[in-house]
Short mmCIF file of C-alpha atoms and ligand atoms in Angstrom, two decimals:
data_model
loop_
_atom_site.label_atom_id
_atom_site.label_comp_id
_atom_site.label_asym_id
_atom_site.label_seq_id
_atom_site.Cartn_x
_atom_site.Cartn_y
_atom_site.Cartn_z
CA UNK A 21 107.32 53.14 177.33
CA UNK A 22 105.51 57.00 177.17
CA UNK A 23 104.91 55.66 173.73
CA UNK A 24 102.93 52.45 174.85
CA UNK A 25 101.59 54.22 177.09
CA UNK A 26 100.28 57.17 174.53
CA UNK A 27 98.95 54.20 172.77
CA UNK A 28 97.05 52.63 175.72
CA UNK A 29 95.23 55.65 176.57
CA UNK A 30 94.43 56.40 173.05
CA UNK A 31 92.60 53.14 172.77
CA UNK A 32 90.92 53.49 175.82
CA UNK A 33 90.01 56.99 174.51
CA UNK A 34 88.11 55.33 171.22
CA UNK A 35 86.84 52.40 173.57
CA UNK A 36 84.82 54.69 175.65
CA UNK A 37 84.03 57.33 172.74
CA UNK A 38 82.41 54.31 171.13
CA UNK A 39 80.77 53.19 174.18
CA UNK A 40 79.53 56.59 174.61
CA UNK A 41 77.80 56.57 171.22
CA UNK A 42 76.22 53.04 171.11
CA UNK A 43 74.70 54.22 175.10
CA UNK A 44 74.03 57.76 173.18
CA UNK A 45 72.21 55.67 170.12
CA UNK A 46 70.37 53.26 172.64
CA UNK A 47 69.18 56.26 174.01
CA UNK A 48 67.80 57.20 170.74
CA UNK A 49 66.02 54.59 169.65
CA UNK A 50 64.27 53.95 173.04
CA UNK A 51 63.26 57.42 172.98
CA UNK A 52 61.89 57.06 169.79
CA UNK A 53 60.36 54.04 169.91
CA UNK A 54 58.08 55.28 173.28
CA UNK A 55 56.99 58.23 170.92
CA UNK A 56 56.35 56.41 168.40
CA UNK A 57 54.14 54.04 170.35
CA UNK A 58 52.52 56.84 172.06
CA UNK A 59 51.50 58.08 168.63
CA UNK A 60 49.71 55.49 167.95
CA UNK A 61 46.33 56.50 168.33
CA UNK A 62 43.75 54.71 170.82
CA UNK A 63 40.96 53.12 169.16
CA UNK A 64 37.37 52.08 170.84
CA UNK A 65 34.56 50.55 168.80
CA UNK A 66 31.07 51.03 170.43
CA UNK A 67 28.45 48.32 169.21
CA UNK A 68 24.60 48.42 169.69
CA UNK A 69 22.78 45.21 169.13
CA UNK A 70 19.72 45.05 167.00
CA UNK A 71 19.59 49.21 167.28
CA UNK A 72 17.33 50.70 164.25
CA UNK A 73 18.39 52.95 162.08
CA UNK A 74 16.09 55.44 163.20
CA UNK A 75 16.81 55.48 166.57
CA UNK A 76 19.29 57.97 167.75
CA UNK A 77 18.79 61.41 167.36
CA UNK A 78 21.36 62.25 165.04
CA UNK A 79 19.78 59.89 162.79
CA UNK A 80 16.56 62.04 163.27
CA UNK A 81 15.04 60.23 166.52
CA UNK A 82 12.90 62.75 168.19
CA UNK A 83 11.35 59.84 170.31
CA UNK A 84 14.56 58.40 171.88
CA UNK A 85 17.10 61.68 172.73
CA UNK A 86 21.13 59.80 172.69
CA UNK A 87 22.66 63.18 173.42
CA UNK A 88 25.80 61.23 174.30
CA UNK A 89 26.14 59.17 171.18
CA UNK A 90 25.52 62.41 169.17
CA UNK A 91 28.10 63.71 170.79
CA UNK A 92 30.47 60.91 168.64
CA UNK A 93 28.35 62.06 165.49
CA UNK A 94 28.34 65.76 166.11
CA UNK A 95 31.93 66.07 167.07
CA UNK A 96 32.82 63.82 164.29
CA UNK A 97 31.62 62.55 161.04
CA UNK A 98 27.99 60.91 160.68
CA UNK A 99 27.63 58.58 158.07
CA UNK A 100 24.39 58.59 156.65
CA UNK A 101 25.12 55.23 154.06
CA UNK A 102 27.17 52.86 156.48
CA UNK A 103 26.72 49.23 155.91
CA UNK A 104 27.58 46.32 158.17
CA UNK A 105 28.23 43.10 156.40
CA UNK A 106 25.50 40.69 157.54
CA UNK A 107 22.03 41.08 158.40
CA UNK A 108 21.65 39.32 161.99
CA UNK A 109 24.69 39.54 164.95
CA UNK A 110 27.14 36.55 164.61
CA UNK A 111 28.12 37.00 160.76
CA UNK A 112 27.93 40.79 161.04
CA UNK A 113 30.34 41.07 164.01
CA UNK A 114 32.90 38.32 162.13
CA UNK A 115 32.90 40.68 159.33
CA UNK A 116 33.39 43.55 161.54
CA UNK A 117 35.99 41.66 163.45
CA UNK A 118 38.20 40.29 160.88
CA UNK A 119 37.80 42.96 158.13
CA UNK A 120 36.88 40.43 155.57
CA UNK A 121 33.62 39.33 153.86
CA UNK A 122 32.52 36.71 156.78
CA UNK A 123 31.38 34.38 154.15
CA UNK A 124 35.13 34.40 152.91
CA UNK A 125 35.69 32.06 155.60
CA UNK A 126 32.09 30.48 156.24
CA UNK A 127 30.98 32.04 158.98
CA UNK A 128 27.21 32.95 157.39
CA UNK A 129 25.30 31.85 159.98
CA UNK A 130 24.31 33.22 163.28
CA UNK A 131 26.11 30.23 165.53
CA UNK A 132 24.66 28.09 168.04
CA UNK A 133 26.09 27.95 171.47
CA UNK A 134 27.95 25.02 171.73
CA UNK A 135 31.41 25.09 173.43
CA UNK A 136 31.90 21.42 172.60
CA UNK A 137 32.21 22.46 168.85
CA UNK A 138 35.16 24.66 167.53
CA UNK A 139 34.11 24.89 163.98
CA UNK A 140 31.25 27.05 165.58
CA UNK A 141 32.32 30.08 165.55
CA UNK A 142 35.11 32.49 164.05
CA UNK A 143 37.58 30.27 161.67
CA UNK A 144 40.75 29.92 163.55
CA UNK A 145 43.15 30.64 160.85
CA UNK A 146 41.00 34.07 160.60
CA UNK A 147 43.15 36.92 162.21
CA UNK A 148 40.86 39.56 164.23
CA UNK A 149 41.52 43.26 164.84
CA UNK A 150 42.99 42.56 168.50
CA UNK A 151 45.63 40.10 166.71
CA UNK A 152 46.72 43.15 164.25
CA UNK A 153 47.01 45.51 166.84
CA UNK A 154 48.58 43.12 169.31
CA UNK A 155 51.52 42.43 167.38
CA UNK A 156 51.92 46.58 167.42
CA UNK A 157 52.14 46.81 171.14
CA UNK A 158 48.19 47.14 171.54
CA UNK A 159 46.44 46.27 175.07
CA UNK A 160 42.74 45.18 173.74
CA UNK A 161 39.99 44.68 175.37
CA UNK A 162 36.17 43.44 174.73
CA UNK A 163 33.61 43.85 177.15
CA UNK A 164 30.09 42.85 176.41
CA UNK A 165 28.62 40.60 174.02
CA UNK A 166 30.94 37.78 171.97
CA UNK A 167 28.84 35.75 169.89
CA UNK A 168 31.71 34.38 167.66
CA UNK A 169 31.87 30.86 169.25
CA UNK A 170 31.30 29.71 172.75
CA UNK A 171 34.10 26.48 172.34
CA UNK A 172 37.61 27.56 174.20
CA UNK A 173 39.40 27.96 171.08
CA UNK A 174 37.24 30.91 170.32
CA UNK A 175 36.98 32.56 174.12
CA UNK A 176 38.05 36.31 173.07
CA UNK A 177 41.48 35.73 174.95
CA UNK A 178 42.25 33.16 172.68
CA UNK A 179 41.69 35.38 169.56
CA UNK A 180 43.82 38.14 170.32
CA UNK A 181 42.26 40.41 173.41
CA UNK A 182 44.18 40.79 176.67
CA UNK A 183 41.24 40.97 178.44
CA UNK A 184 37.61 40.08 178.06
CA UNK A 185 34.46 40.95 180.49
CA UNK A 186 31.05 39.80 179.01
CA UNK A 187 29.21 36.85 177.52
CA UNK A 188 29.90 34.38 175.29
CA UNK A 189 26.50 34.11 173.89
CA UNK A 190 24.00 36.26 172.19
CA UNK A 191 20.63 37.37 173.92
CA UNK A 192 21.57 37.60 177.54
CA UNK A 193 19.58 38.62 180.21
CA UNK A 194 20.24 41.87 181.90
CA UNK A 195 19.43 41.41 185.36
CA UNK A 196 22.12 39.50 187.48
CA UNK A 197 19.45 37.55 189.35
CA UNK A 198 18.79 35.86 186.02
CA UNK A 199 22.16 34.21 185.94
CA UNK A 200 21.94 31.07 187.30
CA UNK A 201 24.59 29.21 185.43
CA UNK A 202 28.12 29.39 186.69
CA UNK A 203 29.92 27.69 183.70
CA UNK A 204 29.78 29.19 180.38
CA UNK A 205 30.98 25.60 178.80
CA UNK A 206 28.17 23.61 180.90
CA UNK A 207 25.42 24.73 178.56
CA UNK A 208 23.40 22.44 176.70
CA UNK A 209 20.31 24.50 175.66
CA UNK A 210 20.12 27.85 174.03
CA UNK A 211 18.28 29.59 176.37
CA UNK A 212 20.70 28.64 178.94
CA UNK A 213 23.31 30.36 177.40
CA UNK A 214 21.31 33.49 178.43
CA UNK A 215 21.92 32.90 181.72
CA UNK A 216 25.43 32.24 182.22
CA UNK A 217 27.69 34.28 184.65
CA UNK A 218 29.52 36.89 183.45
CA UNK A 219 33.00 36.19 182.89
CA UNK A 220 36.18 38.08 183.31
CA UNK A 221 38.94 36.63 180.87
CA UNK A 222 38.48 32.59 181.71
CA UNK A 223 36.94 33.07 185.24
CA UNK A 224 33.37 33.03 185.56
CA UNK A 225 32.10 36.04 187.88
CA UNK A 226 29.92 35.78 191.09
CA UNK A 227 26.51 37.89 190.02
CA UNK A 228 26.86 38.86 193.92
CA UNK A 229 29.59 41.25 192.57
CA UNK A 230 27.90 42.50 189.34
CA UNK A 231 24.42 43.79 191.04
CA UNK A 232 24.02 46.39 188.55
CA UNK A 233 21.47 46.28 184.93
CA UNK A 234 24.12 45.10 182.61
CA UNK A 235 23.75 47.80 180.55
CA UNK A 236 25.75 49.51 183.34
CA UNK A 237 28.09 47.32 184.26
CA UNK A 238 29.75 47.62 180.90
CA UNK A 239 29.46 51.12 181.08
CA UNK A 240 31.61 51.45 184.57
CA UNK A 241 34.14 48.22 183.04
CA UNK A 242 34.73 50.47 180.07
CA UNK A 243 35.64 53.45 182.17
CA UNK A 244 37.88 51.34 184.10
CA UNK A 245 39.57 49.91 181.03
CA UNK A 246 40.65 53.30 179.45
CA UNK A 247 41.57 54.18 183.04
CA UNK A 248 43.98 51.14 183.59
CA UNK A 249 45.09 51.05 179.91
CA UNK A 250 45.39 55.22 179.15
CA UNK A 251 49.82 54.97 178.98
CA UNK A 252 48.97 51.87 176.54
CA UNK A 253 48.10 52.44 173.14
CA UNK A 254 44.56 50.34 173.59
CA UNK A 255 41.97 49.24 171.50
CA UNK A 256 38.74 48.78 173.24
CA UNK A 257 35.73 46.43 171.70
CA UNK A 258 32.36 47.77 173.84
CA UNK A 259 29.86 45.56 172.42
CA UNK A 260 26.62 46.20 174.33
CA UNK A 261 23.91 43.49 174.30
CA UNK A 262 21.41 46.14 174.43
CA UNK A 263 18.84 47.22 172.72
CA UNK A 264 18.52 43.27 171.74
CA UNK A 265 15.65 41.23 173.46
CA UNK A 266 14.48 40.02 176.06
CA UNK A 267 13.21 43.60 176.48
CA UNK A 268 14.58 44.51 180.02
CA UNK A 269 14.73 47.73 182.02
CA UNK A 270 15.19 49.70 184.85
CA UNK A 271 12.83 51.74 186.44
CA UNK A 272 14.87 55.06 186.22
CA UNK A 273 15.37 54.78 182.28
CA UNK A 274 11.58 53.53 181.81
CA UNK A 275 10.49 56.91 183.67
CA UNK A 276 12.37 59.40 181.39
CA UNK A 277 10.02 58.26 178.79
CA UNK A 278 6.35 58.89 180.48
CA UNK A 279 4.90 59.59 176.81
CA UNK A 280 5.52 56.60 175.08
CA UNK A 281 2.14 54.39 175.65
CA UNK A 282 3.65 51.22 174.51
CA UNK A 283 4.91 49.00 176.58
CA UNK A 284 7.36 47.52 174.20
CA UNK A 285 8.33 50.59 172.75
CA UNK A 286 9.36 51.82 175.89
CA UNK A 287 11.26 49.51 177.03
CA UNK A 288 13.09 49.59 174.21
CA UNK A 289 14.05 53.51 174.65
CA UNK A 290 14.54 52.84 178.45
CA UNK A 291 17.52 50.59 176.82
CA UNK A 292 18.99 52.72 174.62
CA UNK A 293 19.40 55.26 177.26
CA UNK A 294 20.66 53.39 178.83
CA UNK A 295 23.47 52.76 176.45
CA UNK A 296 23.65 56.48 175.64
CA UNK A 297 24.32 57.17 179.31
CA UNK A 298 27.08 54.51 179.47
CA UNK A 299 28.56 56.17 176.30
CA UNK A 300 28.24 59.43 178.26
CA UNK A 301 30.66 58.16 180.73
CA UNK A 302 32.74 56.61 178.57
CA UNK A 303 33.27 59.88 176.44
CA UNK A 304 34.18 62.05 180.23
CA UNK A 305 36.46 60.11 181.16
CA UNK A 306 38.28 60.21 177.70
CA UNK A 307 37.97 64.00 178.41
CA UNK A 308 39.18 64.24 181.74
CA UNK A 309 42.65 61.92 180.75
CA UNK A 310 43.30 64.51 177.75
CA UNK A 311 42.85 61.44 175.51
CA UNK A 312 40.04 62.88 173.09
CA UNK A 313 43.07 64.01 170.59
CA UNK A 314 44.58 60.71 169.97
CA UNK A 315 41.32 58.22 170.47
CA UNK A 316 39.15 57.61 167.46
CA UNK A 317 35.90 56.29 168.19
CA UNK A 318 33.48 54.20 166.06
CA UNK A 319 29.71 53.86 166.56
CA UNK A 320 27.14 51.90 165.32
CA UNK A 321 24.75 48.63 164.99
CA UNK A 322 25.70 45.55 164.43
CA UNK A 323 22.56 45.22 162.05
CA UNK A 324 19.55 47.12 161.63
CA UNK A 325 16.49 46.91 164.00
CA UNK A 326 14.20 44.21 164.01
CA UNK A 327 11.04 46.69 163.84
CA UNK A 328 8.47 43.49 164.95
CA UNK A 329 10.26 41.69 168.04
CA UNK A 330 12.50 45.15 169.66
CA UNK A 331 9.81 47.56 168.89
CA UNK A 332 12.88 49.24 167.25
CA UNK A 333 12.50 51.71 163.92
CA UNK A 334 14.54 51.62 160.60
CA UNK A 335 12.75 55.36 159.80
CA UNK A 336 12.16 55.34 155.91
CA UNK A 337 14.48 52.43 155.54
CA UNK A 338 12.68 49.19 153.95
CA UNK A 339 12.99 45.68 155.78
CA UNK A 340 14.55 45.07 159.42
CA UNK A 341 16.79 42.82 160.89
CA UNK A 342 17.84 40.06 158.74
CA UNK A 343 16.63 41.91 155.46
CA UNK A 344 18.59 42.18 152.49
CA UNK A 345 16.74 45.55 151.91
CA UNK A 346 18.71 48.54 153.89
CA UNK A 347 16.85 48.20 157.02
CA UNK A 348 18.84 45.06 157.14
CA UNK A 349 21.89 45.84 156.95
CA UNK A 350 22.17 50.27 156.80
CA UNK A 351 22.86 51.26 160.38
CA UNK A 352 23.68 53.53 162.87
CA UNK A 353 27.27 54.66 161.92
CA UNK A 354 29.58 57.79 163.03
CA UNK A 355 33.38 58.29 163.69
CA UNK A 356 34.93 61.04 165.89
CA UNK A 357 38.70 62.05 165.90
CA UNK A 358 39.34 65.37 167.37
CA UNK A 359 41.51 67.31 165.41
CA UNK A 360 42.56 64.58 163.10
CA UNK A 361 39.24 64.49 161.00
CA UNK A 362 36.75 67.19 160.00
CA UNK A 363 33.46 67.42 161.56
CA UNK A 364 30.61 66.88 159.05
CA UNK A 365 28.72 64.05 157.27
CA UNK A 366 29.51 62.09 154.71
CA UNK A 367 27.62 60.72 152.49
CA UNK A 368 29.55 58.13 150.33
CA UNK A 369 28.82 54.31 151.14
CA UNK A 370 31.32 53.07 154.23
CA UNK A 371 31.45 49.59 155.20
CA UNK A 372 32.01 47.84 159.45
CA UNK A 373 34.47 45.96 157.45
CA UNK A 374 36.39 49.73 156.87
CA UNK A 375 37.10 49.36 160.91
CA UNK A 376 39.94 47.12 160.67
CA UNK A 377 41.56 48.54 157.24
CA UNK A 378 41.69 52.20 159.44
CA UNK A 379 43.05 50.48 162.03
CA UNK A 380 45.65 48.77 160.49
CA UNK A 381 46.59 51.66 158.83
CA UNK A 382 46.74 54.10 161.84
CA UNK A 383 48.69 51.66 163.92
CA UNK A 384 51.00 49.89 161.66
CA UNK A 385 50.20 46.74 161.94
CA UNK A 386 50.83 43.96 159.47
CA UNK A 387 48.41 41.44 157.66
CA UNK A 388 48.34 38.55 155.92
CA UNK A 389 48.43 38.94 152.09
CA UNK A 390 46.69 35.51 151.33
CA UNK A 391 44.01 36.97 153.41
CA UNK A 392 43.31 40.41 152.40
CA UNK A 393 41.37 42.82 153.66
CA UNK A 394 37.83 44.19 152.16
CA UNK A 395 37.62 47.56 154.05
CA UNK A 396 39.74 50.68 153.04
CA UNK A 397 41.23 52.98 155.35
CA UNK A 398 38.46 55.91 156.14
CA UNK A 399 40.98 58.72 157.03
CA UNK A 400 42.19 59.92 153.90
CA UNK A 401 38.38 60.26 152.41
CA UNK A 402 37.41 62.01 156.18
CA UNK A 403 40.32 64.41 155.83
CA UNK A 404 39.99 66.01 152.28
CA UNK A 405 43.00 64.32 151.19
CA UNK A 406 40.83 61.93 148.81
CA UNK A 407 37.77 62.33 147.10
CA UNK A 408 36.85 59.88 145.41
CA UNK A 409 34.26 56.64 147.03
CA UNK A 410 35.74 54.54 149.50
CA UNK A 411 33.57 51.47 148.14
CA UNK A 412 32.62 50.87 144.61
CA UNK A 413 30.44 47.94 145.66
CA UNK A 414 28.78 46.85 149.22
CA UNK A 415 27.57 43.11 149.25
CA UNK A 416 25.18 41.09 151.23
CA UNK A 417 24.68 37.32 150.59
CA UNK A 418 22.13 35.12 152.59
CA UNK A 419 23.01 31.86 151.83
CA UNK A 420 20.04 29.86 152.78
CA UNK A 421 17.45 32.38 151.86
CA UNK A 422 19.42 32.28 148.08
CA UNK A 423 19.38 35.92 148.61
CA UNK A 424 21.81 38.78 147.86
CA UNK A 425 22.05 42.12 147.68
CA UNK A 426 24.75 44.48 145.52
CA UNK A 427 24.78 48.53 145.80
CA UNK A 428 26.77 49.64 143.28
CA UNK A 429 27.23 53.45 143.57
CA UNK A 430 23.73 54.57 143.24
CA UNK A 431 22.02 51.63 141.95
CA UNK A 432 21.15 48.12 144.02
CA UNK A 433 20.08 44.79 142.53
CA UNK A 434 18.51 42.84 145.20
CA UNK A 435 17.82 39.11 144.33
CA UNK A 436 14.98 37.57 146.40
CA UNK A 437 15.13 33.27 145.29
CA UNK A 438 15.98 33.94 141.67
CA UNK A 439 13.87 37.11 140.83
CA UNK A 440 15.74 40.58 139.97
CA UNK A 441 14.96 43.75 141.96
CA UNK A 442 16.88 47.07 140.85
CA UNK A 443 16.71 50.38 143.18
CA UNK A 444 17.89 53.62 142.51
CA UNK A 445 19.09 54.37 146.17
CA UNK A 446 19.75 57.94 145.73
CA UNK A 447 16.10 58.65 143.98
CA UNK A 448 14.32 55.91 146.07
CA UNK A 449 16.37 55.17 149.70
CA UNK A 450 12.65 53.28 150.50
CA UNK A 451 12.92 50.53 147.98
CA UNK A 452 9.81 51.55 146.59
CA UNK A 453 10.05 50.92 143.29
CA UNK A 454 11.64 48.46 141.35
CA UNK A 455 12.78 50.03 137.92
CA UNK A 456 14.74 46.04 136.76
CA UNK A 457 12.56 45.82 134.00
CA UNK A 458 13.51 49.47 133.18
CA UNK A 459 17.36 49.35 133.13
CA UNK A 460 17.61 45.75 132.07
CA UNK A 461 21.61 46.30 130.97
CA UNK A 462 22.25 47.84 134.99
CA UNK A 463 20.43 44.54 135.99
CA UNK A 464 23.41 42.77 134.27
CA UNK A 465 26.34 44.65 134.97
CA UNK A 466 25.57 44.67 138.80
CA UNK A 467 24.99 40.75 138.66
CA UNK A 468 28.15 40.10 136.93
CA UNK A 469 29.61 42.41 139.53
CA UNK A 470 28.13 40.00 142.21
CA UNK A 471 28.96 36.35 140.15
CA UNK A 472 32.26 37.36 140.19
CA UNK A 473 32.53 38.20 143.96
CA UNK A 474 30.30 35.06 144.44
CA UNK A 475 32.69 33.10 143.02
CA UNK A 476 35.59 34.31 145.55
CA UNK A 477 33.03 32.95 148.41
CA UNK A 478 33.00 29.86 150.47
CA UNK A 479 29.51 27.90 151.59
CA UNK A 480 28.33 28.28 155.30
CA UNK A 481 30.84 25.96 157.46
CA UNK A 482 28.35 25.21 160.29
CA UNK A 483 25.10 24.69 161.57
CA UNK A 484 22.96 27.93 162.41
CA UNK A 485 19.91 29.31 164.77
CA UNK A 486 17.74 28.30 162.16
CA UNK A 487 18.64 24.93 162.00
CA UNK A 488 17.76 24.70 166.21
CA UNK A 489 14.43 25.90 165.03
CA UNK A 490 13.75 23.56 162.37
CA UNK A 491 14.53 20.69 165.12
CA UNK A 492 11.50 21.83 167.11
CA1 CA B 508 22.35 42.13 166.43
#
């Protein structure tokens, strides 16, 4: 019996020893798991519209002072050769979005708005950055402009954010009294789609409750994001409408530029102070929730400045907007991570399509190997650890215009409807003078270079802009 009973209690003894370790290794593994997630490091991209290369003052803007946006620059690393992937909004920000060469997947043309149509817009078997970081425990957000497809299938919460306040459309109005159009997906014309409602995630907002200049609203939803999201790890899409037209301001950003004479031109800098204030706020309240360590922050254009219609400036950049010379397509571009990266500038080409490699990288996340990525993880060239170029080669095609565009370290063939351009970039960053007929065997390597990538390229899947103006 004392036997049995020896026995009993000895198995009772290893019952709740083992117990005790599996609750013990629980423990563990929840603990780590919550650090490891908190590790994870909060990412926020911050995208101008139509903002020339020329006009912050880190880039050298006396004219238009963005102390704020510096502030990302200064306090981070500037990048004086960044490259977005397209030349107008819709491509360039499906680039950006997905990681990939945009015309991978067709998307080549800036899209009309028309929600009855779901091949306009992003491809749907085309994962975005808020998928990748989603399936790591991400909360994203986008607030601002969309532009990748106004049909449901395409609405931002259907393409991986948690939560979306903005547009659908490109070219909105800024003033709420302008928004006469409750239903985003009740648009028939263009220029209605300029005048939709806000919406917050599927719900269409009264402009009663958004009284403020757009640029502004964003500014205060973006604050209120990182507030509500600052346990999460979060990544955080601002994409402000502004500095594209219609050129709209308020009075108090118009008066901190009494010097400028034209009318345009101020307007314009009334705008992008206005943006640099928002980012101003933005950057505080990072501050003030001790999240400036373990949030890294992007900056720049989502193409270069259309010189003629914004009254922006490209500086000593050739072309504008829509160019495949580097006004096009060179922009804005800086990266801060406190502590993690040093401060400085570099000087090597980067691409908007490096966004979501860095990203994925930093957070874990998985992707699809039958749709890989173009961009390269920035950190490791940021940090000293390597030296060598991110980027071999930086592309542009413009399918309808037959035109392309290939830097290739130092050199860049442009191709304008079948005749051969070569630029030295690092002797001549104006495009000045051509030197093809000079170094006839670069010519060739850099357009075999391009054939081949060419080749890995699909033609434009839908209808564009231009085609709405050819109608008229
Ligand atoms: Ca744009």
């Amino acid at each position: 019996m004392k036997k049995t009973l020896l026995i009993i209690s000895f198995l009772f003894t290893i019952i709740i020893a083992c117990k005790g370790a599996k609750n013990v290794k629980t423990d563990k593994i929840v603990s780590v798991s919550k650090k490891e997630s908190q590790k994870k490091p909060n990412i926020i991209v911050i995208m101008a519209d139509d903002l020339g290369y020329n006009d912050v003052s880190f880039n050298g803007s006396v004219q238009i002072p963005t102390p704020n946006i510096d502030r990302i620059a200064n306090e981070g690393v500037k990048f004086t050769n960044g490259y977005v992937s397209y030349s107008v909004c819709g491509p360039s920000r499906a680039g950006f979005i997905t990681g990939r060469y945009q015309q991978r997947f067709g998307f080549e043309r800036n899209p009309q708005y028309d929600p009855s149509d779901p091949i306009i817009g992003l491809a749907l078997d085309e994962k975005t950055i808020a998928d990748n970081l989603g399936s790591v425990g991400y909360k994203s957000g986008i607030i601002g402009k969309w532009h990748l497809g106004a049909n449901i299938k395409n609405h931002p919460l259907n393409r991986g954010f948690d939560e979306f306040f903005g547009h659908l459309g490109g070219g909105h109005q800024y003033f709420s009294n302008m928004w006469t159009i409750e239903d985003s997906y009740a648009i028939s014309t263009e220029s209605q789609s300029y005048r939709t409602w806000l919406m917050r995630d599927h719900k269409p907002v009264d402009p009663v409750s958004t009284p403020k200049y757009i640029t502004e609203e964003f500014a205060d939803e973006s604050v209120a994001f990182v507030e509500r999201h600052k346990n999460d790890p979060f990544f955080l899409f601002l994409s402000y409408n502004a500095p594209h037209g219609p050129l709209q301001a308020t009075q108090k950003y118009l008066d901190r530029f009494p010097n400028i004479n034209n009318k345009k031109r101020k307007t314009y800098a009334a705008m992008v102070s206005a943006l640099d204030d928002g980012v101003g706020l933005l950057l505080d309240k990072l501050t003030e929730l001790d999240l400036d360590d373990n949030t890294l922050i992007f900056f720049l254009s989502d193409n270069g400045g259309p010189e003629s219609k914004n009254a922006s400036d490209n500086g000593i950049l050739r072309g504008a907007k829509s160019s495949v010379y580097e006004g096009g397509f060179r922009v804005p571009f800086a990266i801060r991570w406190k502590g993690k990266i040093t401060k400085g500038i570099f000087d090597k080409p980067v691409s908007s399509l490096d966004i979501m490699a860095t990203a994925v990288a930093l957070s874990g996340a998985k992707t699809n190997a039958e749709k890989p990525l173009d961009g390269v993880n920035l950190i490791p060239y940021l940090n000293g650890e390597n030296n060598e170029k991110p980027h071999e080669n930086i592309y542009l095609r413009k399918f309808d215009q037959k035109k392309f565009a290939v830097r290739n370290n130092e050199y860049k063939l442009v191709i304008n409807k079948g005749k051969k351009e070569l630029y030295n970039l690092d002797k001549d960053i104006s495009e000045t003078n051509n030197i093809a007929k000079k170094f006839p065997e670069q010519v060739k390597k850099i357009d075999e270079i391009r054939k081949t990538w060419n080749e890995e390229l699909i033609d434009p899947i839908f209808k564009g802009l231009i085609h709405l103006k050819k109608k008229k």
